[in-house]
JSON list of C-alpha atoms in Angstrom, two decimals:
[
{"chain": "A", "resi": 1, "resn": "UNK", "atom": "CA", "xyz": [10.28, -13.38, 9.58]},
{"chain": "A", "resi": 2, "resn": "UNK", "atom": "CA", "xyz": [6.69, -12.88, 11.20]},
{"chain": "A", "resi": 3, "resn": "UNK", "atom": "CA", "xyz": [4.06, -14.91, 8.99]},
{"chain": "A", "resi": 4, "resn": "UNK", "atom": "CA", "xyz": [0.37, -12.18, 8.55]},
{"chain": "A", "resi": 5, "resn": "UNK", "atom": "CA", "xyz": [-2.02, -13.52, 7.44]},
{"chain": "A", "resi": 6, "resn": "UNK", "atom": "CA", "xyz": [-3.59, -12.85, 3.91]},
{"chain": "A", "resi": 7, "resn": "UNK", "atom": "CA", "xyz": [-6.32, -9.38, 4.56]},
{"chain": "A", "resi": 8, "resn": "UNK", "atom": "CA", "xyz": [-9.67, -10.65, 3.75]},
{"chain": "A", "resi": 9, "resn": "UNK", "atom": "CA", "xyz": [-10.56, -7.38, 2.48]},
{"chain": "A", "resi": 10, "resn": "UNK", "atom": "CA", "xyz": [-8.99, -5.91, -1.12]},
{"chain": "A", "resi": 11, "resn": "UNK", "atom": "CA", "xyz": [-6.18, -2.75, -0.26]},
{"chain": "A", "resi": 12, "resn": "UNK", "atom": "CA", "xyz": [-3.23, -0.85, -1.30]},
{"chain": "A", "resi": 13, "resn": "UNK", "atom": "CA", "xyz": [-0.91, -1.07, 0.95]},
{"chain": "A", "resi": 14, "resn": "UNK", "atom": "CA", "xyz": [0.43, 2.69, 0.91]},
{"chain": "A", "resi": 15, "resn": "UNK", "atom": "CA", "xyz": [-1.05, 6.03, 0.69]},
{"chain": "A", "resi": 16, "resn": "UNK", "atom": "CA", "xyz": [1.01, 9.12, -1.32]},
{"chain": "A", "resi": 17, "resn": "UNK", "atom": "CA", "xyz": [1.30, 10.12, 2.24]},
{"chain": "A", "resi": 18, "resn": "UNK", "atom": "CA", "xyz": [2.31, 6.80, 3.79]},
{"chain": "A", "resi": 19, "resn": "UNK", "atom": "CA", "xyz": [5.07, 6.33, 0.37]},
{"chain": "A", "resi": 20, "resn": "UNK", "atom": "CA", "xyz": [6.70, 9.63, 1.92]},
{"chain": "A", "resi": 21, "resn": "UNK", "atom": "CA", "xyz": [6.85, 8.58, 5.07]},
{"chain": "A", "resi": 22, "resn": "UNK", "atom": "CA", "xyz": [8.23, 4.80, 4.53]},
{"chain": "A", "resi": 23, "resn": "UNK", "atom": "CA", "xyz": [10.72, 6.44, 2.36]},
{"chain": "A", "resi": 24, "resn": "UNK", "atom": "CA", "xyz": [11.69, 8.73, 5.20]},
{"chain": "A", "resi": 25, "resn": "UNK", "atom": "CA", "xyz": [11.88, 5.52, 7.73]},
{"chain": "A", "resi": 26, "resn": "UNK", "atom": "CA", "xyz": [13.68, 3.11, 5.69]},
{"chain": "A", "resi": 27, "resn": "UNK", "atom": "CA", "xyz": [16.18, 5.10, 3.34]},
{"chain": "A", "resi": 28, "resn": "UNK", "atom": "CA", "xyz": [19.71, 4.42, 4.05]},
{"chain": "A", "resi": 29, "resn": "UNK", "atom": "CA", "xyz": [21.73, 6.97, 4.36]},
{"chain": "A", "resi": 30, "resn": "UNK", "atom": "CA", "xyz": [19.11, 9.77, 5.81]},
{"chain": "A", "resi": 31, "resn": "UNK", "atom": "CA", "xyz": [20.79, 12.28, 4.45]},
{"chain": "A", "resi": 32, "resn": "UNK", "atom": "CA", "xyz": [19.59, 11.30, 0.80]},
{"chain": "A", "resi": 33, "resn": "UNK", "atom": "CA", "xyz": [16.08, 11.49, 2.19]},
{"chain": "A", "resi": 34, "resn": "UNK", "atom": "CA", "xyz": [15.40, 15.35, 1.15]},
{"chain": "A", "resi": 35, "resn": "UNK", "atom": "CA", "xyz": [16.71, 14.82, -2.66]},
{"chain": "A", "resi": 36, "resn": "UNK", "atom": "CA", "xyz": [14.85, 11.71, -3.05]},
{"chain": "A", "resi": 37, "resn": "UNK", "atom": "CA", "xyz": [11.55, 13.35, -2.01]},
{"chain": "A", "resi": 38, "resn": "UNK", "atom": "CA", "xyz": [11.53, 16.51, -4.18]},
{"chain": "A", "resi": 39, "resn": "UNK", "atom": "CA", "xyz": [11.61, 13.81, -7.35]},
{"chain": "A", "resi": 40, "resn": "UNK", "atom": "CA", "xyz": [8.96, 11.25, -8.12]},
{"chain": "A", "resi": 41, "resn": "UNK", "atom": "CA", "xyz": [9.58, 7.86, -6.63]},
{"chain": "A", "resi": 42, "resn": "UNK", "atom": "CA", "xyz": [7.95, 4.88, -6.51]},
{"chain": "A", "resi": 43, "resn": "UNK", "atom": "CA", "xyz": [8.02, 1.87, -3.97]},
{"chain": "A", "resi": 44, "resn": "UNK", "atom": "CA", "xyz": [7.44, -1.57, -5.53]},
{"chain": "A", "resi": 45, "resn": "UNK", "atom": "CA", "xyz": [5.88, -4.00, -3.20]},
{"chain": "A", "resi": 46, "resn": "UNK", "atom": "CA", "xyz": [6.75, -7.15, -4.21]},
{"chain": "A", "resi": 47, "resn": "UNK", "atom": "CA", "xyz": [4.03, -10.23, -3.02]},
{"chain": "A", "resi": 48, "resn": "UNK", "atom": "CA", "xyz": [3.99, -13.81, -3.44]},
{"chain": "A", "resi": 49, "resn": "UNK", "atom": "CA", "xyz": [2.43, -16.93, -1.43]},
{"chain": "A", "resi": 50, "resn": "UNK", "atom": "CA", "xyz": [5.14, -18.32, 1.04]},
{"chain": "A", "resi": 51, "resn": "UNK", "atom": "CA", "xyz": [3.90, -22.16, 1.54]},
{"chain": "A", "resi": 52, "resn": "UNK", "atom": "CA", "xyz": [1.12, -22.79, -0.95]},
{"chain": "A", "resi": 53, "resn": "UNK", "atom": "CA", "xyz": [-0.83, -21.95, -3.56]},
{"chain": "A", "resi": 54, "resn": "UNK", "atom": "CA", "xyz": [-2.75, -18.59, -3.41]},
{"chain": "A", "resi": 55, "resn": "UNK", "atom": "CA", "xyz": [-6.33, -20.07, -4.37]},
{"chain": "A", "resi": 56, "resn": "UNK", "atom": "CA", "xyz": [-8.76, -19.00, -1.31]},
{"chain": "A", "resi": 57, "resn": "UNK", "atom": "CA", "xyz": [-7.61, -15.55, -1.06]},
{"chain": "A", "resi": 58, "resn": "UNK", "atom": "CA", "xyz": [-5.26, -14.42, -4.71]},
{"chain": "A", "resi": 59, "resn": "UNK", "atom": "CA", "xyz": [-4.02, -11.41, -5.39]},
{"chain": "A", "resi": 60, "resn": "UNK", "atom": "CA", "xyz": [-5.83, -8.85, -7.31]},
{"chain": "A", "resi": 61, "resn": "UNK", "atom": "CA", "xyz": [-5.53, -5.62, -9.62]},
{"chain": "A", "resi": 62, "resn": "UNK", "atom": "CA", "xyz": [-7.96, -3.15, -10.04]},
{"chain": "A", "resi": 63, "resn": "UNK", "atom": "CA", "xyz": [-8.42, -0.01, -12.13]},
{"chain": "A", "resi": 64, "resn": "UNK", "atom": "CA", "xyz": [-7.53, 3.47, -10.02]},
{"chain": "A", "resi": 65, "resn": "UNK", "atom": "CA", "xyz": [-10.69, 5.07, -11.22]},
{"chain": "A", "resi": 66, "resn": "UNK", "atom": "CA", "xyz": [-12.73, 2.77, -9.45]},
{"chain": "A", "resi": 67, "resn": "UNK", "atom": "CA", "xyz": [-11.35, 3.38, -5.84]},
{"chain": "A", "resi": 68, "resn": "UNK", "atom": "CA", "xyz": [-12.75, 6.00, -3.88]},
{"chain": "A", "resi": 69, "resn": "UNK", "atom": "CA", "xyz": [-9.11, 8.05, -2.24]},
{"chain": "A", "resi": 70, "resn": "UNK", "atom": "CA", "xyz": [-11.33, 9.80, 0.21]},
{"chain": "A", "resi": 71, "resn": "UNK", "atom": "CA", "xyz": [-11.47, 6.51, 2.42]},
{"chain": "A", "resi": 72, "resn": "UNK", "atom": "CA", "xyz": [-8.16, 6.09, 4.03]},
{"chain": "A", "resi": 73, "resn": "UNK", "atom": "CA", "xyz": [-7.59, 3.88, 6.63]},
{"chain": "A", "resi": 74, "resn": "UNK", "atom": "CA", "xyz": [-5.18, 4.67, 9.71]},
{"chain": "A", "resi": 75, "resn": "UNK", "atom": "CA", "xyz": [-2.58, 1.67, 10.96]},
{"chain": "A", "resi": 76, "resn": "UNK", "atom": "CA", "xyz": [-1.31, 2.57, 14.27]},
{"chain": "A", "resi": 77, "resn": "UNK", "atom": "CA", "xyz": [2.00, 0.43, 14.72]},
{"chain": "A", "resi": 78, "resn": "UNK", "atom": "CA", "xyz": [4.35, 0.94, 17.92]},
{"chain": "A", "resi": 79, "resn": "UNK", "atom": "CA", "xyz": [7.20, 3.21, 16.22]},
{"chain": "A", "resi": 80, "resn": "UNK", "atom": "CA", "xyz": [4.92, 5.00, 13.28]},
{"chain": "A", "resi": 81, "resn": "UNK", "atom": "CA", "xyz": [1.60, 5.62, 12.06]},
{"chain": "A", "resi": 82, "resn": "UNK", "atom": "CA", "xyz": [0.90, 4.53, 8.53]},
{"chain": "A", "resi": 83, "resn": "UNK", "atom": "CA", "xyz": [-2.10, 4.78, 6.42]},
{"chain": "A", "resi": 84, "resn": "UNK", "atom": "CA", "xyz": [-3.30, 2.27, 3.10]},
{"chain": "A", "resi": 85, "resn": "UNK", "atom": "CA", "xyz": [-6.63, 2.62, 1.18]},
{"chain": "A", "resi": 86, "resn": "UNK", "atom": "CA", "xyz": [-9.41, 0.08, 1.83]},
{"chain": "A", "resi": 87, "resn": "UNK", "atom": "CA", "xyz": [-11.11, -0.77, -1.47]},
{"chain": "A", "resi": 88, "resn": "UNK", "atom": "CA", "xyz": [-14.50, 0.08, -1.73]},
{"chain": "A", "resi": 89, "resn": "UNK", "atom": "CA", "xyz": [-16.27, -0.65, -4.68]},
{"chain": "A", "resi": 90, "resn": "UNK", "atom": "CA", "xyz": [-17.70, 2.25, -6.65]},
{"chain": "A", "resi": 91, "resn": "UNK", "atom": "CA", "xyz": [-20.84, 2.68, -9.20]},
{"chain": "A", "resi": 92, "resn": "UNK", "atom": "CA", "xyz": [-19.10, 3.79, -12.33]},
{"chain": "A", "resi": 93, "resn": "UNK", "atom": "CA", "xyz": [-21.20, 3.73, -15.27]},
{"chain": "A", "resi": 94, "resn": "UNK", "atom": "CA", "xyz": [-18.81, 3.87, -18.90]},
{"chain": "A", "resi": 95, "resn": "UNK", "atom": "CA", "xyz": [-15.65, 3.15, -17.19]}
]
């Protein structure tokens, strides 16, 4: 497998639209896709460091209320396109 370097920026791997596209690309058999997309579903990303402890860029969690969802960033792949959210700190008072 190809080793991808850790992202230097805080981000969420998929937008809601990218999650739907991921189901369409990844689910087998494809005949199950329409029935699945009529229900709630979730995609769970599993992350772990492969070769050493993640000290310099550890995994982070944030409160969704601190994310500006209007700032989705498009990613272009050779075989599909997708979106992820880059996390931008907001001024939040009282949260």
